[in-house]
Amino acid sequence: FLSDLAYHYFEAGVWIKALAYGRQAGERAQTLYSPRAAAEQFARAIAAAEKVGDESLWTLYRLRAQALNVAGDFDRAQADFEAALAAARALSKQEAEWQLLLDLAKFWIERDDARVGEYAQQAVALAQKLGREVAIARSLNWLGHWYLRTGRCENALAHHQQALDILEPLDEPQALTTTLELLATAYNWCGSHAQAAASYERAVAVLRRLDDRQKLASCLIFLNVLTLDVGQLREAERIARDIGWRSGEALALTQLGNTLALKGQYREAVRAMERGLAIAEEIEHLE
């Protein structure tokens, strides 16, 4: 119903209503884990916002970028994130600018470590200027993850622990789970495997309560590196497939193949890896 209204108002050139219904239809598609449908609806909303000069344009670019990223369309997602950042800066919306700097740090995490560091450092500086505790913690996390990926374990653990210390007294479950995941990753890479598993398990418990399926799937995949629990990977694969998260599905299948091989189930391991490889090649996910 929302998508029909968005389409008809757009075709009729009734831009204010096309903007409102396009955004609502896109957000609805996101809640139903239909990223390509969401991107299509946000495209209408963006075009309508451009017609009327609406200040929500940066938000619409960000929403479409998120949908395209989940769908595996990385080039278009990058362009939208950068367009959103430019729009936010043009309006002097510093909180929006901070959020987009963090989005871009996360976006580049699987592609270019130098860009991760650049955006994360900008995000920390802006969060400190704004004086928002949660923003500071979230920025410290991504700077910490950049330190980890560039081989500086002590710096990484210190940044993640600082973020956790900020967040634990607050009622911020989403930010807390991200911190726990990143802290677990740092512990694992730095050789503290028991502490890594404990952090992942804390994050999984919170994510189940939140019904945050994409992050839950991701957390299950990386927890499996420590537990080698095939059931965790099958759940992660199913979740990723159900929500249309192609890169997550490929990663779950690849890790499933690794785990099955370690358990001596070679035929099934090869099938899982081949399926994961086919998805990665289809969406051109080089990592």
PDB file of C-alpha atoms in Angstrom:
ATOM      1  CA  PHE A   1       0.000   0.000   0.000  1.00  0.00           C
ATOM      2  CA  LEU A   2       2.779   2.464   0.926  1.00  0.00           C
ATOM      3  CA  SER A   3       4.771   1.585  -2.183  1.00  0.00           C
ATOM      4  CA  ASP A   4       1.701   2.132  -4.384  1.00  0.00           C
ATOM      5  CA  LEU A   5       1.119   5.566  -2.858  1.00  0.00           C
ATOM      6  CA  ALA A   6       4.783   6.475  -3.283  1.00  0.00           C
ATOM      7  CA  TYR A   7       4.704   5.425  -6.935  1.00  0.00           C
ATOM      8  CA  HIS A   8       1.486   7.263  -7.810  1.00  0.00           C
ATOM      9  CA  TYR A   9       2.442  10.520  -6.061  1.00  0.00           C
ATOM     10  CA  PHE A  10       5.887  10.383  -7.684  1.00  0.00           C
ATOM     11  CA  GLU A  11       4.452   9.836 -11.151  1.00  0.00           C
ATOM     12  CA  ALA A  12       1.985  12.683 -10.542  1.00  0.00           C
ATOM     13  CA  GLY A  13       4.780  15.035  -9.467  1.00  0.00           C
ATOM     14  CA  VAL A  14       3.295  15.606  -6.008  1.00  0.00           C
ATOM     15  CA  TRP A  15       6.758  15.818  -4.493  1.00  0.00           C
ATOM     16  CA  ILE A  16       6.021  16.370  -0.796  1.00  0.00           C
ATOM     17  CA  LYS A  17       3.791  13.301  -0.615  1.00  0.00           C
ATOM     18  CA  ALA A  18       6.095  11.295  -2.885  1.00  0.00           C
ATOM     19  CA  LEU A  19       8.923  12.079  -0.442  1.00  0.00           C
ATOM     20  CA  ALA A  20       6.914  11.119   2.640  1.00  0.00           C
ATOM     21  CA  TYR A  21       5.482   7.891   1.239  1.00  0.00           C
ATOM     22  CA  GLY A  22       8.720   6.919  -0.516  1.00  0.00           C
ATOM     23  CA  ARG A  23      10.625   7.138   2.740  1.00  0.00           C
ATOM     24  CA  GLN A  24       7.944   5.239   4.659  1.00  0.00           C
ATOM     25  CA  ALA A  25       7.846   2.523   1.987  1.00  0.00           C
ATOM     26  CA  GLY A  26      11.641   2.233   2.050  1.00  0.00           C
ATOM     27  CA  GLU A  27      11.765   1.963   5.832  1.00  0.00           C
ATOM     28  CA  ARG A  28       9.002  -0.632   5.722  1.00  0.00           C
ATOM     29  CA  ALA A  29      10.960  -2.682   3.186  1.00  0.00           C
ATOM     30  CA  GLN A  30      14.008  -2.501   5.455  1.00  0.00           C
ATOM     31  CA  THR A  31      12.035  -3.879   8.403  1.00  0.00           C
ATOM     32  CA  LEU A  32      10.972  -6.748   6.140  1.00  0.00           C
ATOM     33  CA  TYR A  33      14.644  -7.354   5.197  1.00  0.00           C
ATOM     34  CA  SER A  34      14.134  -6.485   1.507  1.00  0.00           C
ATOM     35  CA  PRO A  35      17.167  -4.264   0.807  1.00  0.00           C
ATOM     36  CA  ARG A  36      16.730  -3.922  -2.963  1.00  0.00           C
ATOM     37  CA  ALA A  37      13.073  -2.950  -2.600  1.00  0.00           C
ATOM     38  CA  ALA A  38      14.087  -0.466   0.097  1.00  0.00           C
ATOM     39  CA  ALA A  39      16.725   1.084  -2.168  1.00  0.00           C
ATOM     40  CA  GLU A  40      14.165   1.494  -4.945  1.00  0.00           C
ATOM     41  CA  GLN A  41      11.749   3.319  -2.634  1.00  0.00           C
ATOM     42  CA  PHE A  42      14.482   5.547  -1.200  1.00  0.00           C
ATOM     43  CA  ALA A  43      15.488   6.481  -4.764  1.00  0.00           C
ATOM     44  CA  ARG A  44      12.020   7.961  -5.301  1.00  0.00           C
ATOM     45  CA  ALA A  45      12.213   9.793  -1.984  1.00  0.00           C
ATOM     46  CA  ILE A  46      15.653  11.208  -2.882  1.00  0.00           C
ATOM     47  CA  ALA A  47      14.431  12.452  -6.253  1.00  0.00           C
ATOM     48  CA  ALA A  48      11.406  14.083  -4.588  1.00  0.00           C
ATOM     49  CA  ALA A  49      13.575  15.664  -1.864  1.00  0.00           C
ATOM     50  CA  GLU A  50      15.867  17.131  -4.527  1.00  0.00           C
ATOM     51  CA  LYS A  51      12.851  18.660  -6.276  1.00  0.00           C
ATOM     52  CA  VAL A  52      11.718  20.524  -3.145  1.00  0.00           C
ATOM     53  CA  GLY A  53      15.105  21.138  -1.512  1.00  0.00           C
ATOM     54  CA  ASP A  54      14.205  19.141   1.597  1.00  0.00           C
ATOM     55  CA  GLU A  55      16.816  19.042   4.397  1.00  0.00           C
ATOM     56  CA  SER A  56      16.232  15.320   4.954  1.00  0.00           C
ATOM     57  CA  LEU A  57      18.251  14.564   1.811  1.00  0.00           C
ATOM     58  CA  TRP A  58      21.322  13.464   3.797  1.00  0.00           C
ATOM     59  CA  THR A  59      19.173  10.983   5.753  1.00  0.00           C
ATOM     60  CA  LEU A  60      17.680   9.542   2.573  1.00  0.00           C
ATOM     61  CA  TYR A  61      21.103   9.063   0.982  1.00  0.00           C
ATOM     62  CA  ARG A  62      22.245   7.307   4.165  1.00  0.00           C
ATOM     63  CA  LEU A  63      19.207   5.023   4.222  1.00  0.00           C
ATOM     64  CA  ARG A  64      19.704   4.041   0.588  1.00  0.00           C
ATOM     65  CA  ALA A  65      23.432   3.505   1.163  1.00  0.00           C
ATOM     66  CA  GLN A  66      22.658   1.095   4.011  1.00  0.00           C
ATOM     67  CA  ALA A  67      20.186  -0.836   1.874  1.00  0.00           C
ATOM     68  CA  LEU A  68      22.582  -1.040  -1.076  1.00  0.00           C
ATOM     69  CA  ASN A  69      25.422  -2.160   1.190  1.00  0.00           C
ATOM     70  CA  VAL A  70      23.344  -5.019   2.596  1.00  0.00           C
ATOM     71  CA  ALA A  71      22.373  -5.999  -0.961  1.00  0.00           C
ATOM     72  CA  GLY A  72      26.050  -6.116  -1.970  1.00  0.00           C
ATOM     73  CA  ASP A  73      26.021  -3.080  -4.298  1.00  0.00           C
ATOM     74  CA  PHE A  74      29.163  -1.542  -2.815  1.00  0.00           C
ATOM     75  CA  ASP A  75      29.987   1.099  -5.427  1.00  0.00           C
ATOM     76  CA  ARG A  76      26.552   2.696  -5.259  1.00  0.00           C
ATOM     77  CA  ALA A  77      26.527   2.406  -1.462  1.00  0.00           C
ATOM     78  CA  GLN A  78      29.861   4.267  -1.276  1.00  0.00           C
ATOM     79  CA  ALA A  79      28.564   7.034  -3.544  1.00  0.00           C
ATOM     80  CA  ASP A  80      25.457   7.446  -1.374  1.00  0.00           C
ATOM     81  CA  PHE A  81      27.385   7.539   1.908  1.00  0.00           C
ATOM     82  CA  GLU A  82      29.676  10.224   0.470  1.00  0.00           C
ATOM     83  CA  ALA A  83      26.710  12.202  -0.893  1.00  0.00           C
ATOM     84  CA  ALA A  84      25.063  12.015   2.536  1.00  0.00           C
ATOM     85  CA  LEU A  85      28.232  13.309   4.233  1.00  0.00           C
ATOM     86  CA  ALA A  86      28.494  16.216   1.782  1.00  0.00           C
ATOM     87  CA  ALA A  87      24.819  17.100   2.325  1.00  0.00           C
ATOM     88  CA  ALA A  88      25.176  17.012   6.122  1.00  0.00           C
ATOM     89  CA  ARG A  89      28.274  19.230   6.020  1.00  0.00           C
ATOM     90  CA  ALA A  90      26.523  21.703   3.703  1.00  0.00           C
ATOM     91  CA  LEU A  91      23.779  22.054   6.328  1.00  0.00           C
ATOM     92  CA  SER A  92      26.302  22.265   9.241  1.00  0.00           C
ATOM     93  CA  LYS A  93      24.633  19.265  10.908  1.00  0.00           C
ATOM     94  CA  GLN A  94      27.513  18.086  13.075  1.00  0.00           C
ATOM     95  CA  GLU A  95      25.756  15.124  14.691  1.00  0.00           C
ATOM     96  CA  ALA A  96      24.760  13.879  11.253  1.00  0.00           C
ATOM     97  CA  GLU A  97      28.327  14.431  10.054  1.00  0.00           C
ATOM     98  CA  TRP A  98      29.651  12.381  12.985  1.00  0.00           C
ATOM     99  CA  GLN A  99      27.236   9.524  12.224  1.00  0.00           C
ATOM    100  CA  LEU A 100      28.251   9.459   8.579  1.00  0.00           C
ATOM    101  CA  LEU A 101      31.957   9.483   9.416  1.00  0.00           C
ATOM    102  CA  LEU A 102      31.304   6.402  11.550  1.00  0.00           C
ATOM    103  CA  ASP A 103      29.210   4.822   8.785  1.00  0.00           C
ATOM    104  CA  LEU A 104      32.087   5.291   6.355  1.00  0.00           C
ATOM    105  CA  ALA A 105      34.615   3.837   8.807  1.00  0.00           C
ATOM    106  CA  LYS A 106      32.433   0.726   9.097  1.00  0.00           C
ATOM    107  CA  PHE A 107      31.773   0.636   5.368  1.00  0.00           C
ATOM    108  CA  TRP A 108      35.489   0.486   4.527  1.00  0.00           C
ATOM    109  CA  ILE A 109      36.359  -2.099   7.194  1.00  0.00           C
ATOM    110  CA  GLU A 110      36.345  -4.969   4.670  1.00  0.00           C
ATOM    111  CA  ARG A 111      37.973  -2.979   1.885  1.00  0.00           C
ATOM    112  CA  ASP A 112      40.572  -0.339   2.836  1.00  0.00           C
ATOM    113  CA  ASP A 113      42.188  -0.031   6.278  1.00  0.00           C
ATOM    114  CA  ALA A 114      43.665   3.393   5.530  1.00  0.00           C
ATOM    115  CA  ARG A 115      40.208   4.847   4.953  1.00  0.00           C
ATOM    116  CA  VAL A 116      38.920   3.200   8.120  1.00  0.00           C
ATOM    117  CA  GLY A 117      41.585   4.983  10.159  1.00  0.00           C
ATOM    118  CA  GLU A 118      40.950   8.309   8.434  1.00  0.00           C
ATOM    119  CA  TYR A 119      37.199   8.282   9.066  1.00  0.00           C
ATOM    120  CA  ALA A 120      37.479   6.830  12.593  1.00  0.00           C
ATOM    121  CA  GLN A 121      39.928   9.520  13.720  1.00  0.00           C
ATOM    122  CA  GLN A 122      37.657  12.238  12.331  1.00  0.00           C
ATOM    123  CA  ALA A 123      34.694  10.643  14.130  1.00  0.00           C
ATOM    124  CA  VAL A 124      36.503  10.552  17.501  1.00  0.00           C
ATOM    125  CA  ALA A 125      37.519  14.213  17.204  1.00  0.00           C
ATOM    126  CA  LEU A 126      33.996  15.332  16.290  1.00  0.00           C
ATOM    127  CA  ALA A 127      32.360  13.195  19.025  1.00  0.00           C
ATOM    128  CA  GLN A 128      34.656  14.728  21.633  1.00  0.00           C
ATOM    129  CA  LYS A 129      33.790  18.191  20.338  1.00  0.00           C
ATOM    130  CA  LEU A 130      30.077  17.350  20.653  1.00  0.00           C
ATOM    131  CA  GLY A 131      30.636  15.930  24.160  1.00  0.00           C
ATOM    132  CA  ARG A 132      28.309  12.936  23.675  1.00  0.00           C
ATOM    133  CA  GLU A 133      29.377   9.855  25.660  1.00  0.00           C
ATOM    134  CA  VAL A 134      27.798   7.249  23.394  1.00  0.00           C
ATOM    135  CA  ALA A 135      29.226   8.919  20.294  1.00  0.00           C
ATOM    136  CA  ILE A 136      32.682   8.982  21.888  1.00  0.00           C
ATOM    137  CA  ALA A 137      32.431   5.292  22.823  1.00  0.00           C
ATOM    138  CA  ARG A 138      31.267   4.234  19.374  1.00  0.00           C
ATOM    139  CA  SER A 139      34.036   6.238  17.712  1.00  0.00           C
ATOM    140  CA  LEU A 140      36.670   4.796  20.041  1.00  0.00           C
ATOM    141  CA  ASN A 141      35.505   1.321  19.037  1.00  0.00           C
ATOM    142  CA  TRP A 142      36.131   1.835  15.354  1.00  0.00           C
ATOM    143  CA  LEU A 143      39.444   3.529  15.965  1.00  0.00           C
ATOM    144  CA  GLY A 144      40.338   0.554  18.161  1.00  0.00           C
ATOM    145  CA  HIS A 145      39.372  -1.867  15.407  1.00  0.00           C
ATOM    146  CA  TRP A 146      41.573   0.041  12.986  1.00  0.00           C
ATOM    147  CA  TYR A 147      44.480  -0.317  15.439  1.00  0.00           C
ATOM    148  CA  LEU A 148      43.796  -4.048  15.570  1.00  0.00           C
ATOM    149  CA  ARG A 149      43.733  -4.452  11.797  1.00  0.00           C
ATOM    150  CA  THR A 150      47.022  -2.583  11.569  1.00  0.00           C
ATOM    151  CA  GLY A 151      48.703  -4.847  14.124  1.00  0.00           C
ATOM    152  CA  ARG A 152      48.568  -2.756  17.326  1.00  0.00           C
ATOM    153  CA  CYS A 153      46.916  -5.075  19.874  1.00  0.00           C
ATOM    154  CA  GLU A 154      47.527  -3.039  23.028  1.00  0.00           C
ATOM    155  CA  ASN A 155      46.088   0.112  21.472  1.00  0.00           C
ATOM    156  CA  ALA A 156      43.069  -1.816  20.190  1.00  0.00           C
ATOM    157  CA  LEU A 157      42.225  -3.425  23.527  1.00  0.00           C
ATOM    158  CA  ALA A 158      42.694  -0.132  25.370  1.00  0.00           C
ATOM    159  CA  HIS A 159      40.280   1.709  23.051  1.00  0.00           C
ATOM    160  CA  HIS A 160      37.618  -1.013  23.234  1.00  0.00           C
ATOM    161  CA  GLN A 161      37.881  -1.236  27.023  1.00  0.00           C
ATOM    162  CA  GLN A 162      37.556   2.538  27.283  1.00  0.00           C
ATOM    163  CA  ALA A 163      34.391   2.335  25.163  1.00  0.00           C
ATOM    164  CA  LEU A 164      33.012  -0.494  27.322  1.00  0.00           C
ATOM    165  CA  ASP A 165      33.686   1.480  30.506  1.00  0.00           C
ATOM    166  CA  ILE A 166      31.673   4.394  29.079  1.00  0.00           C
ATOM    167  CA  LEU A 167      28.734   2.242  27.947  1.00  0.00           C
ATOM    168  CA  GLU A 168      28.206  -0.278  30.756  1.00  0.00           C
ATOM    169  CA  PRO A 169      26.486   2.228  33.101  1.00  0.00           C
ATOM    170  CA  LEU A 170      24.223   3.441  30.262  1.00  0.00           C
ATOM    171  CA  ASP A 171      21.089   1.910  28.730  1.00  0.00           C
ATOM    172  CA  GLU A 172      22.535   1.593  25.219  1.00  0.00           C
ATOM    173  CA  PRO A 173      22.236  -2.081  24.175  1.00  0.00           C
ATOM    174  CA  GLN A 174      23.051  -1.557  20.488  1.00  0.00           C
ATOM    175  CA  ALA A 175      26.265   0.297  21.224  1.00  0.00           C
ATOM    176  CA  LEU A 176      27.102  -2.201  23.969  1.00  0.00           C
ATOM    177  CA  THR A 177      26.788  -5.218  21.642  1.00  0.00           C
ATOM    178  CA  THR A 178      29.016  -3.580  19.042  1.00  0.00           C
ATOM    179  CA  THR A 179      31.617  -2.928  21.730  1.00  0.00           C
ATOM    180  CA  LEU A 180      31.454  -6.512  22.956  1.00  0.00           C
ATOM    181  CA  GLU A 181      31.849  -7.868  19.408  1.00  0.00           C
ATOM    182  CA  LEU A 182      34.829  -5.668  18.667  1.00  0.00           C
ATOM    183  CA  LEU A 183      36.409  -6.402  22.046  1.00  0.00           C
ATOM    184  CA  ALA A 184      35.934 -10.127  21.382  1.00  0.00           C
ATOM    185  CA  THR A 185      37.618  -9.772  17.996  1.00  0.00           C
ATOM    186  CA  ALA A 186      40.544  -7.944  19.592  1.00  0.00           C
ATOM    187  CA  TYR A 187      40.923 -10.572  22.330  1.00  0.00           C
ATOM    188  CA  ASN A 188      40.864 -13.325  19.725  1.00  0.00           C
ATOM    189  CA  TRP A 189      43.434 -11.723  17.443  1.00  0.00           C
ATOM    190  CA  CYS A 190      45.643 -10.968  20.440  1.00  0.00           C
ATOM    191  CA  GLY A 191      45.535 -14.571  21.710  1.00  0.00           C
ATOM    192  CA  SER A 192      43.076 -14.307  24.640  1.00  0.00           C
ATOM    193  CA  HIS A 193      40.581 -16.856  23.312  1.00  0.00           C
ATOM    194  CA  ALA A 194      38.566 -17.531  26.481  1.00  0.00           C
ATOM    195  CA  GLN A 195      37.950 -13.806  26.973  1.00  0.00           C
ATOM    196  CA  ALA A 196      36.994 -13.517  23.306  1.00  0.00           C
ATOM    197  CA  ALA A 197      34.377 -16.280  23.560  1.00  0.00           C
ATOM    198  CA  ALA A 198      32.905 -14.770  26.721  1.00  0.00           C
ATOM    199  CA  SER A 199      32.532 -11.370  25.035  1.00  0.00           C
ATOM    200  CA  TYR A 200      30.862 -12.895  21.964  1.00  0.00           C
ATOM    201  CA  GLU A 201      28.439 -14.878  24.140  1.00  0.00           C
ATOM    202  CA  ARG A 202      27.446 -11.707  26.028  1.00  0.00           C
ATOM    203  CA  ALA A 203      26.823  -9.980  22.699  1.00  0.00           C
ATOM    204  CA  VAL A 204      24.750 -12.885  21.305  1.00  0.00           C
ATOM    205  CA  ALA A 205      22.479 -12.847  24.352  1.00  0.00           C
ATOM    206  CA  VAL A 206      21.762  -9.117  23.957  1.00  0.00           C
ATOM    207  CA  LEU A 207      21.266  -9.389  20.168  1.00  0.00           C
ATOM    208  CA  ARG A 208      18.677 -12.151  20.595  1.00  0.00           C
ATOM    209  CA  ARG A 209      16.683  -9.895  22.906  1.00  0.00           C
ATOM    210  CA  LEU A 210      16.948  -7.033  20.412  1.00  0.00           C
ATOM    211  CA  ASP A 211      16.075  -9.260  17.418  1.00  0.00           C
ATOM    212  CA  ASP A 212      18.932  -7.612  15.510  1.00  0.00           C
ATOM    213  CA  ARG A 213      19.331 -10.372  12.967  1.00  0.00           C
ATOM    214  CA  GLN A 214      22.186  -9.057  10.850  1.00  0.00           C
ATOM    215  CA  LYS A 215      24.425  -8.413  13.846  1.00  0.00           C
ATOM    216  CA  LEU A 216      23.342 -11.710  15.420  1.00  0.00           C
ATOM    217  CA  ALA A 217      24.361 -13.609  12.280  1.00  0.00           C
ATOM    218  CA  SER A 218      27.718 -11.837  12.222  1.00  0.00           C
ATOM    219  CA  CYS A 219      28.355 -12.537  15.887  1.00  0.00           C
ATOM    220  CA  LEU A 220      27.465 -16.231  15.519  1.00  0.00           C
ATOM    221  CA  ILE A 221      29.907 -16.572  12.622  1.00  0.00           C
ATOM    222  CA  PHE A 222      32.802 -15.148  14.578  1.00  0.00           C
ATOM    223  CA  LEU A 223      31.900 -16.962  17.798  1.00  0.00           C
ATOM    224  CA  ASN A 224      32.127 -20.177  15.784  1.00  0.00           C
ATOM    225  CA  VAL A 225      35.803 -19.529  15.094  1.00  0.00           C
ATOM    226  CA  LEU A 226      36.282 -20.259  18.797  1.00  0.00           C
ATOM    227  CA  THR A 227      33.598 -22.902  19.395  1.00  0.00           C
ATOM    228  CA  LEU A 228      33.458 -24.784  16.041  1.00  0.00           C
ATOM    229  CA  ASP A 229      29.710 -25.240  16.593  1.00  0.00           C
ATOM    230  CA  VAL A 230      28.125 -26.172  13.232  1.00  0.00           C
ATOM    231  CA  GLY A 231      24.667 -25.272  14.538  1.00  0.00           C
ATOM    232  CA  GLN A 232      25.733 -21.660  15.078  1.00  0.00           C
ATOM    233  CA  LEU A 233      26.845 -21.397  11.444  1.00  0.00           C
ATOM    234  CA  ARG A 234      23.701 -22.979  10.031  1.00  0.00           C
ATOM    235  CA  GLU A 235      21.665 -20.464  12.037  1.00  0.00           C
ATOM    236  CA  ALA A 236      23.854 -17.607  10.778  1.00  0.00           C
ATOM    237  CA  GLU A 237      23.547 -18.777   7.160  1.00  0.00           C
ATOM    238  CA  ARG A 238      19.756 -19.047   7.458  1.00  0.00           C
ATOM    239  CA  ILE A 239      19.453 -15.590   8.996  1.00  0.00           C
ATOM    240  CA  ALA A 240      21.707 -13.977   6.363  1.00  0.00           C
ATOM    241  CA  ARG A 241      19.758 -15.645   3.533  1.00  0.00           C
ATOM    242  CA  ASP A 242      16.397 -14.643   5.029  1.00  0.00           C
ATOM    243  CA  ILE A 243      17.355 -10.972   5.304  1.00  0.00           C
ATOM    244  CA  GLY A 244      19.106 -10.781   1.923  1.00  0.00           C
ATOM    245  CA  TRP A 245      22.570 -10.143   3.395  1.00  0.00           C
ATOM    246  CA  ARG A 246      24.635 -11.723   0.627  1.00  0.00           C
ATOM    247  CA  SER A 247      28.143 -11.069   1.960  1.00  0.00           C
ATOM    248  CA  GLY A 248      27.076 -12.459   5.359  1.00  0.00           C
ATOM    249  CA  GLU A 249      25.665 -15.569   3.704  1.00  0.00           C
ATOM    250  CA  ALA A 250      28.943 -16.070   1.808  1.00  0.00           C
ATOM    251  CA  LEU A 251      30.964 -15.665   4.998  1.00  0.00           C
ATOM    252  CA  ALA A 252      28.739 -18.077   6.940  1.00  0.00           C
ATOM    253  CA  LEU A 253      29.072 -20.703   4.202  1.00  0.00           C
ATOM    254  CA  THR A 254      32.841 -20.298   4.019  1.00  0.00           C
ATOM    255  CA  GLN A 255      33.230 -20.675   7.771  1.00  0.00           C
ATOM    256  CA  LEU A 256      30.808 -23.611   7.703  1.00  0.00           C
ATOM    257  CA  GLY A 257      33.064 -25.259   5.136  1.00  0.00           C
ATOM    258  CA  ASN A 258      36.131 -24.647   7.304  1.00  0.00           C
ATOM    259  CA  THR A 259      34.402 -26.090  10.373  1.00  0.00           C
ATOM    260  CA  LEU A 260      33.084 -29.169   8.562  1.00  0.00           C
ATOM    261  CA  ALA A 261      36.556 -29.823   7.136  1.00  0.00           C
ATOM    262  CA  LEU A 262      38.060 -29.697  10.615  1.00  0.00           C
ATOM    263  CA  LYS A 263      35.481 -32.274  11.666  1.00  0.00           C
ATOM    264  CA  GLY A 264      36.394 -34.541   8.721  1.00  0.00           C
ATOM    265  CA  GLN A 265      33.139 -33.972   6.760  1.00  0.00           C
ATOM    266  CA  TYR A 266      34.965 -33.081   3.563  1.00  0.00           C
ATOM    267  CA  ARG A 267      32.289 -33.585   0.921  1.00  0.00           C
ATOM    268  CA  GLU A 268      29.811 -31.322   2.727  1.00  0.00           C
ATOM    269  CA  ALA A 269      32.643 -28.850   3.485  1.00  0.00           C
ATOM    270  CA  VAL A 270      33.502 -28.457  -0.202  1.00  0.00           C
ATOM    271  CA  ARG A 271      29.841 -27.923  -1.125  1.00  0.00           C
ATOM    272  CA  ALA A 272      29.503 -25.176   1.489  1.00  0.00           C
ATOM    273  CA  MET A 273      32.680 -23.418   0.353  1.00  0.00           C
ATOM    274  CA  GLU A 274      31.671 -23.591  -3.297  1.00  0.00           C
ATOM    275  CA  ARG A 275      28.307 -21.999  -2.498  1.00  0.00           C
ATOM    276  CA  GLY A 276      30.026 -19.255  -0.490  1.00  0.00           C
ATOM    277  CA  LEU A 277      32.521 -18.618  -3.298  1.00  0.00           C
ATOM    278  CA  ALA A 278      29.744 -18.385  -5.890  1.00  0.00           C
ATOM    279  CA  ILE A 279      27.953 -15.693  -3.861  1.00  0.00           C
ATOM    280  CA  ALA A 280      31.185 -13.750  -3.243  1.00  0.00           C
ATOM    281  CA  GLU A 281      32.006 -13.796  -6.967  1.00  0.00           C
ATOM    282  CA  GLU A 282      28.465 -12.780  -7.883  1.00  0.00           C
ATOM    283  CA  ILE A 283      28.550  -9.682  -5.644  1.00  0.00           C
ATOM    284  CA  GLU A 284      32.259  -9.019  -6.366  1.00  0.00           C
ATOM    285  CA  HIS A 285      33.237  -9.143  -2.697  1.00  0.00           C
ATOM    286  CA  LEU A 286      37.004  -9.459  -2.992  1.00  0.00           C
ATOM    287  CA  GLU A 287      37.825 -10.241   0.644  1.00  0.00           C
TER     288      GLU A 287
END
